[in-house]
Amino acid sequence: MNKTSVTQEVDLAISHHQIQVRSRDFDEDLCQWGEHNVEQGAVIHPGYITFGPIPDDTFGAWVKLALCEKFEEDPLAQRRMVVPFDVIEPEKLELLSVPMSAMIELPLELRRYALYYEICEDEEVYYRMTFVPEHEPLQAMYLMEDEWGGEAGKPLREGRC
């Protein structure tokens, strides 16, 4: 990968209060939300992450995916977190919600990435997911204060909790 980023945009229909990114087959057990997962807005498993999009309704939104050497914050972000994301089966990389899915076409390799998730608002809500190759072990955490309980530096729990 060179120093420039590789991007992809997906117009995703979002429902059932979830946006999922995974690199392995569907697994019902990995989709289950515990009470703490609901509070933190994410269910984190190796190669299988489900984020809460905040709005409860069914709606369409752009999801902007990028593979970069370094993360750059979106100034319009309302929520920002980072989680470890393992590419387990590159041919199964998908972005999905209940009504639809899209293959992730970024050249992600079999390895661990820092996945930065941002909920942004301009004229409409949009989402950013930025994959950065991980060079040191990463603690999942919020990266900013937000109105839904996120606290900058607060760790996120992994697994169903």
Coordinates of N, CA, C and O in Angstrom, one line a residue:
M1 N 0.9 -1.2 0.0 CA 0.0 0.0 0.0 C 0.9 1.2 0.0 O 1.8 1.3 0.7
N2 N 0.5 2.2 -0.8 CA 1.3 3.4 -0.9 C 0.8 4.4 0.2 O -0.1 4.1 1.0
K3 N 1.4 5.6 0.2 CA 1.0 6.6 1.3 C -0.4 7.2 1.1 O -0.9 7.8 2.0
T4 N -1.0 7.1 -0.1 CA -2.3 7.6 -0.3 C -3.3 6.6 0.2 O -3.1 5.4 0.3
S5 N -4.5 7.1 0.5 CA -5.6 6.2 1.0 C -6.3 5.6 -0.2 O -6.3 6.2 -1.3
V6 N -6.9 4.5 0.0 CA -7.8 3.9 -0.9 C -9.2 4.0 -0.3 O -9.4 3.7 0.9
T7 N -10.2 4.4 -1.1 CA -11.5 4.6 -0.5 C -12.6 3.9 -1.3 O -12.4 3.5 -2.4
Q8 N -13.8 3.8 -0.6 CA -15.0 3.2 -1.2 C -16.2 3.8 -0.5 O -16.1 4.1 0.7
E9 N -17.2 4.1 -1.2 CA -18.4 4.7 -0.6 C -19.6 3.7 -0.9 O -19.7 3.2 -2.0
V10 N -20.4 3.5 0.1 CA -21.5 2.6 0.0 C -22.8 3.3 0.5 O -22.8 3.9 1.6
D11 N -23.8 3.3 -0.3 CA -25.1 3.9 0.1 C -25.9 2.7 0.8 O -26.3 1.8 0.1
L12 N -25.9 2.7 2.1 CA -26.3 1.6 2.9 C -27.7 1.8 3.5 O -27.9 2.9 4.1
A13 N -28.6 0.9 3.3 CA -29.9 1.0 4.0 C -29.7 0.4 5.4 O -29.2 -0.7 5.6
I14 N -29.9 1.2 6.4 CA -29.6 0.8 7.8 C -30.9 0.6 8.6 O -31.8 1.4 8.5
S15 N -31.0 -0.5 9.2 CA -32.1 -0.8 10.1 C -31.7 -1.7 11.2 O -30.6 -2.2 11.3
H16 N -32.6 -2.0 12.1 CA -32.4 -2.9 13.3 C -31.3 -2.3 14.1 O -30.6 -3.1 14.8
H17 N -31.0 -1.0 14.1 CA -30.1 -0.4 14.9 C -28.7 -1.0 14.8 O -28.0 -1.2 15.8
Q18 N -28.2 -1.3 13.6 CA -26.9 -1.9 13.5 C -26.2 -1.6 12.1 O -26.9 -1.6 11.1
I19 N -24.9 -1.4 12.2 CA -24.1 -1.5 11.0 C -23.0 -2.4 11.3 O -22.3 -2.3 12.4
Q20 N -22.8 -3.4 10.5 CA -21.8 -4.5 10.8 C -20.7 -4.5 9.7 O -20.9 -4.3 8.5
V21 N -19.5 -4.8 10.2 CA -18.4 -5.0 9.3 C -17.8 -6.4 9.7 O -17.6 -6.6 10.9
R22 N -17.5 -7.3 8.8 CA -17.0 -8.6 9.2 C -16.1 -9.1 8.1 O -16.2 -8.7 6.9
S23 N -15.3 -10.1 8.5 CA -14.4 -10.8 7.5 C -14.5 -12.3 7.7 O -13.5 -13.0 7.7
R24 N -15.7 -12.7 8.0 CA -15.9 -14.2 8.2 C -17.4 -14.4 8.0 O -18.2 -13.5 7.9
D25 N -17.8 -15.7 8.0 CA -19.2 -16.0 7.8 C -20.1 -15.5 8.9 O -19.7 -15.3 10.0
F26 N -21.4 -15.4 8.6 CA -22.4 -15.0 9.5 C -22.4 -15.9 10.7 O -22.3 -17.1 10.5
D27 N -22.6 -15.4 11.9 CA -22.6 -16.2 13.1 C -23.6 -15.5 14.0 O -23.3 -14.4 14.6
E28 N -24.7 -16.1 14.2 CA -25.8 -15.6 15.1 C -25.3 -15.2 16.5 O -25.7 -14.2 17.0
D29 N -24.5 -16.0 17.0 CA -23.9 -15.8 18.4 C -23.1 -14.5 18.5 O -23.1 -13.8 19.5
L30 N -22.4 -14.1 17.4 CA -21.6 -12.9 17.4 C -22.4 -11.6 17.1 O -21.9 -10.5 17.3
C31 N -23.7 -11.8 16.8 CA -24.6 -10.7 16.6 C -25.4 -10.2 17.9 O -26.1 -9.3 17.8
Q32 N -25.2 -11.0 18.9 CA -26.0 -10.8 20.1 C -25.5 -9.6 20.9 O -24.3 -9.5 21.2
W33 N -26.4 -8.7 21.3 CA -26.1 -7.5 22.1 C -26.4 -7.8 23.6 O -27.5 -8.2 23.9
G34 N -25.4 -7.5 24.5 CA -25.7 -7.5 25.9 C -26.0 -6.1 26.3 O -25.9 -5.2 25.6
E35 N -26.4 -6.0 27.6 CA -26.8 -4.7 28.1 C -25.6 -3.6 28.0 O -25.8 -2.5 27.6
H36 N -24.4 -4.1 28.3 CA -23.3 -3.2 28.2 C -22.9 -2.8 26.7 O -22.6 -1.7 26.4
N37 N -23.1 -3.8 25.8 CA -22.9 -3.5 24.4 C -23.8 -2.4 23.9 O -23.4 -1.5 23.2
V38 N -25.1 -2.5 24.3 CA -26.1 -1.4 24.0 C -25.6 -0.1 24.5 O -25.6 0.9 23.8
E39 N -25.2 0.0 25.7 CA -24.7 1.2 26.3 C -23.5 1.8 25.6 O -23.4 3.0 25.4
Q40 N -22.5 0.9 25.2 CA -21.3 1.4 24.5 C -21.5 1.6 23.0 O -20.7 2.2 22.4
G41 N -22.5 1.0 22.4 CA -22.8 1.2 21.0 C -22.0 0.3 20.1 O -21.8 0.6 18.9
A42 N -21.5 -0.8 20.6 CA -20.7 -1.7 19.8 C -20.6 -3.1 20.4 O -20.6 -3.3 21.6
V43 N -20.6 -4.1 19.5 CA -20.3 -5.5 19.9 C -19.0 -5.8 19.1 O -19.0 -5.8 17.9
I44 N -18.0 -6.2 19.8 CA -16.7 -6.3 19.2 C -16.2 -7.8 19.4 O -16.0 -8.3 20.5
H45 N -16.0 -8.4 18.2 CA -15.4 -9.8 18.2 C -14.3 -9.8 17.1 O -14.4 -9.0 16.2
P46 N -13.4 -10.7 17.2 CA -12.3 -10.8 16.1 C -13.0 -10.9 14.7 O -13.7 -11.9 14.5
G47 N -12.7 -10.0 13.9 CA -13.2 -10.1 12.5 C -14.7 -9.9 12.4 O -15.3 -10.2 11.3
Y48 N -15.4 -9.4 13.4 CA -16.9 -9.3 13.4 C -17.3 -8.2 14.3 O -17.3 -8.4 15.6
I49 N -17.6 -7.0 13.8 CA -17.9 -5.8 14.6 C -19.3 -5.4 14.2 O -19.6 -5.2 13.1
T50 N -20.1 -5.1 15.2 CA -21.4 -4.5 15.0 C -21.5 -3.1 15.8 O -21.2 -3.1 17.0
F51 N -21.7 -2.1 15.0 CA -21.8 -0.7 15.6 C -23.3 -0.3 15.7 O -24.1 -0.6 14.8
G52 N -23.7 0.4 16.7 CA -25.0 1.1 16.8 C -24.9 2.4 16.0 O -24.0 3.2 16.3
P53 N -25.8 2.6 15.1 CA -25.7 3.9 14.3 C -26.3 5.1 14.9 O -26.3 6.2 14.3
I54 N -26.9 5.0 16.1 CA -27.5 6.0 16.9 C -29.0 6.2 16.5 O -29.9 5.8 17.3
P55 N -29.3 6.7 15.3 CA -30.8 6.8 15.0 C -31.4 5.4 15.0 O -30.8 4.4 14.6
D56 N -32.7 5.4 15.4 CA -33.4 4.1 15.6 C -34.2 3.7 14.3 O -34.5 2.5 14.1
D57 N -34.5 4.6 13.5 CA -35.4 4.4 12.3 C -34.6 3.6 11.3 O -33.4 3.4 11.3
T58 N -35.3 3.1 10.3 CA -34.7 2.6 9.1 C -34.5 3.8 8.1 O -35.3 4.6 7.9
F59 N -33.2 3.8 7.6 CA -32.9 5.0 6.8 C -31.7 4.6 5.9 O -31.0 3.6 6.1
G60 N -31.4 5.4 4.9 CA -30.3 5.2 4.1 C -29.2 6.2 4.4 O -29.5 7.4 4.8
A61 N -28.0 5.8 4.4 CA -26.9 6.7 4.7 C -25.6 6.3 3.9 O -25.4 5.1 3.6
W62 N -24.8 7.2 3.6 CA -23.5 6.9 3.0 C -22.5 6.4 4.1 O -22.5 7.0 5.2
V63 N -21.8 5.3 3.8 CA -20.8 4.9 4.6 C -19.5 5.0 3.8 O -19.4 4.4 2.7
K64 N -18.6 5.8 4.3 CA -17.3 6.1 3.6 C -16.2 5.2 4.2 O -15.9 5.4 5.4
L65 N -15.7 4.3 3.4 CA -14.7 3.4 3.9 C -13.3 3.8 3.3 O -13.2 4.4 2.2
A66 N -12.3 3.7 4.1 CA -10.9 4.1 3.7 C -9.9 3.2 4.3 O -10.0 2.7 5.4
L67 N -8.9 2.9 3.5 CA -7.7 2.2 4.0 C -6.5 3.2 3.9 O -6.3 3.8 2.8
C68 N -6.0 3.6 5.1 CA -5.0 4.7 5.1 C -3.8 4.2 6.0 O -3.9 3.4 6.9
E69 N -2.7 4.9 5.8 CA -1.5 4.7 6.7 C -1.7 5.4 8.0 O -1.1 4.9 9.0
K70 N -2.5 6.4 8.1 CA -2.7 7.2 9.3 C -4.1 7.7 9.3 O -4.7 8.1 8.3
F71 N -4.7 7.7 10.5 CA -6.1 8.2 10.6 C -6.2 9.7 10.7 O -5.4 10.3 11.4
E72 N -7.1 10.3 10.0 CA -7.4 11.7 10.1 C -8.8 11.9 10.5 O -9.7 11.4 9.9
E73 N -9.1 12.6 11.6 CA -10.4 12.9 12.1 C -11.3 13.7 11.2 O -10.8 14.6 10.5
D74 N -12.5 13.3 11.2 CA -13.5 14.1 10.4 C -14.0 15.2 11.4 O -14.5 14.9 12.5
P75 N -13.9 16.5 11.1 CA -14.3 17.6 12.0 C -15.8 17.6 12.2 O -16.3 18.2 13.2
L76 N -16.6 16.8 11.4 CA -18.1 16.8 11.6 C -18.5 15.6 12.4 O -19.7 15.3 12.6
A77 N -17.6 14.9 13.0 CA -17.9 13.7 13.8 C -18.7 14.0 15.0 O -18.3 15.0 15.7
Q78 N -19.7 13.3 15.3 CA -20.5 13.4 16.5 C -20.1 12.3 17.5 O -20.4 12.4 18.7
R79 N -19.6 11.2 17.0 CA -19.1 10.0 17.8 C -17.9 9.5 17.1 O -17.8 9.4 15.9
R80 N -16.9 9.1 17.9 CA -15.7 8.5 17.3 C -15.1 7.5 18.3 O -15.0 7.7 19.5
M81 N -14.8 6.3 17.7 CA -14.2 5.2 18.5 C -13.2 4.4 17.6 O -13.3 4.6 16.4
V82 N -12.4 3.7 18.2 CA -11.5 2.8 17.5 C -11.5 1.4 18.1 O -11.7 1.3 19.3
V83 N -11.5 0.4 17.3 CA -11.6 -1.0 17.7 C -10.6 -1.8 16.9 O -10.3 -1.4 15.8
P84 N -10.0 -2.9 17.5 CA -9.2 -3.8 16.6 C -10.1 -4.6 15.7 O -11.2 -5.0 16.1
F85 N -9.6 -4.7 14.5 CA -10.4 -5.5 13.5 C -9.4 -6.4 12.8 O -8.5 -6.0 12.1
D86 N -9.7 -7.7 12.9 CA -8.9 -8.8 12.3 C -9.5 -9.2 10.9 O -10.7 -9.5 10.9
V87 N -8.7 -9.1 9.9 CA -9.1 -9.6 8.6 C -8.8 -11.1 8.7 O -7.6 -11.5 8.7
I88 N -9.8 -11.9 8.8 CA -9.6 -13.4 8.9 C -9.7 -14.1 7.6 O -9.0 -15.0 7.3
E89 N -10.8 -13.7 6.8 CA -11.0 -14.2 5.5 C -11.2 -13.1 4.5 O -12.4 -12.6 4.4
P90 N -10.2 -12.5 3.9 CA -10.3 -11.4 3.0 C -11.4 -11.4 2.0 O -12.0 -10.4 1.7
E91 N -11.7 -12.6 1.5 CA -12.7 -12.8 0.4 C -14.1 -12.6 1.0 O -15.1 -12.6 0.3
K92 N -14.3 -12.6 2.3 CA -15.6 -12.5 3.0 C -15.8 -11.1 3.6 O -16.7 -10.9 4.4
L93 N -15.0 -10.1 3.3 CA -15.1 -8.7 3.8 C -16.4 -8.1 3.4 O -16.7 -8.0 2.2
E94 N -17.3 -7.8 4.3 CA -18.6 -7.2 4.0 C -18.9 -6.1 5.0 O -18.6 -6.1 6.1
L95 N -19.7 -5.1 4.5 CA -20.4 -4.1 5.2 C -21.8 -4.4 5.1 O -22.3 -4.6 4.0
L96 N -22.6 -4.4 6.2 CA -24.0 -4.8 6.1 C -24.8 -4.2 7.2 O -24.3 -3.8 8.3
S97 N -26.1 -4.2 6.9 CA -27.1 -4.0 7.9 C -28.2 -5.0 7.6 O -28.0 -5.8 6.6
V98 N -29.3 -5.1 8.2 CA -30.2 -6.2 8.0 C -30.7 -6.2 6.6 O -30.7 -7.3 5.9
P99 N -31.2 -5.1 6.0 CA -31.8 -5.2 4.6 C -30.8 -5.3 3.5 O -31.2 -5.7 2.4
M100 N -29.5 -5.1 3.7 CA -28.6 -5.1 2.5 C -27.1 -5.3 3.0 O -26.8 -5.1 4.2
S101 N -26.3 -5.8 2.0 CA -24.9 -5.9 2.3 C -24.1 -5.4 1.1 O -24.7 -5.4 0.0
A102 N -22.8 -5.1 1.3 CA -22.0 -4.7 0.2 C -20.6 -5.3 0.5 O -20.1 -5.3 1.6
M103 N -19.9 -5.8 -0.5 CA -18.6 -6.3 -0.4 C -17.7 -5.1 -0.1 O -17.8 -4.1 -0.8
I104 N -16.7 -5.3 0.8 CA -15.7 -4.3 1.0 C -14.6 -4.5 0.0 O -14.0 -5.6 -0.1
E105 N -14.4 -3.5 -0.9 CA -13.5 -3.7 -2.0 C -12.1 -3.1 -1.7 O -11.3 -3.0 -2.6
L106 N -11.8 -2.7 -0.5 CA -10.5 -2.1 -0.2 C -9.5 -3.3 -0.2 O -9.9 -4.4 0.2
P107 N -8.3 -3.0 -0.5 CA -7.3 -4.1 -0.5 C -6.7 -4.5 0.9 O -5.5 -4.4 1.2
L108 N -7.6 -4.9 1.7 CA -7.3 -5.3 3.1 C -6.6 -6.7 3.1 O -7.1 -7.6 2.4
E109 N -5.6 -6.8 3.8 CA -4.8 -8.1 3.9 C -5.1 -8.9 5.1 O -5.7 -8.3 6.1
L110 N -4.7 -10.1 5.2 CA -4.8 -11.0 6.3 C -3.9 -10.4 7.4 O -2.7 -10.7 7.5
R111 N -4.5 -9.6 8.3 CA -3.8 -9.0 9.4 C -4.8 -8.3 10.3 O -6.0 -8.3 10.1
R112 N -4.2 -7.6 11.3 CA -5.1 -6.8 12.2 C -4.9 -5.3 11.9 O -3.9 -4.8 11.5
Y113 N -6.1 -4.6 11.9 CA -6.2 -3.2 11.6 C -6.8 -2.5 12.8 O -7.5 -3.1 13.6
A114 N -6.5 -1.2 12.9 CA -7.2 -0.3 13.8 C -8.4 0.2 13.0 O -8.1 0.7 11.9
L115 N -9.6 0.0 13.4 CA -10.8 0.4 12.7 C -11.4 1.6 13.4 O -11.8 1.5 14.5
Y116 N -11.3 2.7 12.8 CA -11.9 4.0 13.3 C -13.3 4.1 12.8 O -13.5 4.1 11.6
Y117 N -14.2 4.3 13.7 CA -15.6 4.4 13.4 C -16.1 5.8 13.8 O -15.9 6.2 14.9
E118 N -16.7 6.6 12.8 CA -17.2 7.9 13.1 C -18.6 8.0 12.6 O -18.9 7.6 11.5
I119 N -19.4 8.6 13.4 CA -20.8 9.0 13.0 C -20.7 10.5 12.8 O -20.3 11.3 13.7
C120 N -21.0 11.0 11.6 CA -20.8 12.4 11.2 C -22.1 13.0 10.8 O -23.0 12.3 10.3
E121 N -22.2 14.3 10.9 CA -23.5 15.0 10.5 C -23.1 16.3 9.8 O -22.4 17.1 10.3
D122 N -23.6 16.4 8.6 CA -23.5 17.6 7.8 C -24.9 17.9 7.4 O -25.7 18.1 8.3
E123 N -25.3 17.9 6.2 CA -26.7 18.1 5.8 C -27.5 16.8 6.2 O -28.7 16.9 6.4
E124 N -26.8 15.7 6.1 CA -27.3 14.4 6.5 C -26.3 13.6 7.3 O -25.1 13.9 7.3
V125 N -26.8 12.6 8.0 CA -25.9 11.7 8.8 C -25.1 10.8 7.8 O -25.7 10.3 6.8
Y126 N -23.8 10.7 8.0 CA -23.0 9.7 7.3 C -22.0 9.1 8.2 O -21.8 9.5 9.3
Y127 N -21.5 8.0 7.8 CA -20.6 7.2 8.6 C -19.2 7.0 7.9 O -19.2 6.9 6.7
R128 N -18.2 7.0 8.7 CA -16.8 6.8 8.2 C -16.2 5.6 9.0 O -16.3 5.5 10.2
M129 N -15.6 4.7 8.2 CA -14.8 3.6 8.8 C -13.5 3.6 8.1 O -13.4 3.5 6.9
T130 N -12.5 3.9 8.9 CA -11.1 4.0 8.4 C -10.3 2.9 9.0 O -10.2 2.7 10.2
F131 N -9.7 2.1 8.1 CA -8.8 1.0 8.4 C -7.4 1.4 8.3 O -6.9 1.9 7.3
V132 N -6.6 1.3 9.4 CA -5.2 1.6 9.5 C -4.5 0.4 10.0 O -4.8 -0.2 11.0
P133 N -3.4 0.0 9.2 CA -2.7 -1.2 9.7 C -2.2 -1.0 11.1 O -1.7 0.0 11.5
E134 N -2.5 -2.0 12.0 CA -2.1 -1.9 13.4 C -0.6 -2.4 13.5 O -0.2 -3.4 13.0
H135 N 0.2 -1.5 14.2 CA 1.6 -1.9 14.4 C 1.9 -2.2 15.9 O 2.9 -2.7 16.2
E136 N 1.0 -1.8 16.8 CA 1.1 -2.1 18.2 C -0.3 -2.5 18.7 O -1.3 -2.1 18.1
P137 N -0.4 -3.3 19.8 CA -1.7 -3.8 20.3 C -2.6 -2.6 20.6 O -2.1 -1.5 21.1
L138 N -3.8 -2.7 20.3 CA -4.8 -1.6 20.4 C -5.9 -1.9 21.4 O -6.4 -3.0 21.4
Q139 N -6.2 -1.0 22.3 CA -7.3 -1.1 23.2 C -8.5 -0.4 22.5 O -8.4 0.8 22.1
A140 N -9.6 -1.1 22.4 CA -10.9 -0.5 21.8 C -11.3 0.6 22.8 O -11.3 0.4 24.0
M141 N -11.6 1.8 22.2 CA -12.0 2.9 23.1 C -12.7 4.0 22.3 O -12.6 4.1 21.1
Y142 N -13.4 4.9 23.1 CA -13.9 6.1 22.6 C -12.8 7.1 22.3 O -11.8 7.1 23.1
L143 N -12.9 7.9 21.3 CA -11.9 8.9 21.0 C -12.3 10.3 21.2 O -11.6 11.2 21.0
M144 N -13.6 10.5 21.6 CA -14.1 11.8 21.9 C -15.3 11.8 22.8 O -15.9 10.7 23.0
E145 N -15.6 12.9 23.4 CA -16.8 13.0 24.3 C -18.0 13.1 23.3 O -17.9 13.7 22.3
D146 N -19.1 12.5 23.7 CA -20.3 12.6 22.8 C -21.6 12.6 23.7 O -21.5 12.3 24.9
E147 N -22.6 13.0 23.1 CA -23.9 13.2 23.9 C -24.6 11.9 24.2 O -25.6 11.9 24.9
W148 N -24.0 10.7 23.8 CA -24.6 9.4 24.0 C -23.9 8.7 25.1 O -24.0 7.4 25.2
G149 N -23.0 9.3 25.8 CA -22.2 8.7 26.9 C -20.8 8.3 26.6 O -20.1 7.8 27.4
G150 N -20.3 8.6 25.4 CA -18.9 8.3 25.0 C -18.0 9.3 25.8 O -18.3 10.5 25.9
E151 N -16.9 8.8 26.3 CA -15.9 9.6 27.0 C -14.6 9.3 26.4 O -14.1 8.2 26.4
A152 N -13.9 10.4 26.0 CA -12.6 10.2 25.3 C -11.7 9.4 26.2 O -11.5 9.6 27.4
G153 N -11.1 8.3 25.6 CA -10.1 7.5 26.3 C -10.8 6.3 27.1 O -10.1 5.5 27.6
K154 N -12.1 6.3 27.2 CA -12.8 5.3 28.0 C -12.8 4.0 27.1 O -13.2 3.9 26.0
P155 N -12.3 2.9 27.7 CA -12.2 1.6 27.0 C -13.6 1.0 26.7 O -14.5 1.3 27.4
L156 N -13.6 0.3 25.6 CA -14.8 -0.4 25.2 C -14.5 -1.9 25.5 O -13.4 -2.4 25.3
R157 N -15.6 -2.6 25.9 CA -15.4 -4.0 26.2 C -15.6 -4.8 24.9 O -16.4 -4.5 24.1
E158 N -14.9 -5.9 24.9 CA -15.0 -6.8 23.7 C -15.9 -8.0 24.1 O -16.0 -8.3 25.3
G159 N -16.5 -8.6 23.1 CA -17.4 -9.7 23.3 C -18.8 -9.3 23.7 O -19.1 -8.1 23.7
R160 N -19.6 -10.2 23.9 CA -21.0 -9.9 24.4 C -20.9 -9.6 25.9 O -20.4 -10.4 26.7
C161 N -21.4 -8.4 26.3 CA -21.3 -8.1 27.7 C -22.5 -7.2 28.1 O -23.1 -6.6 27.3

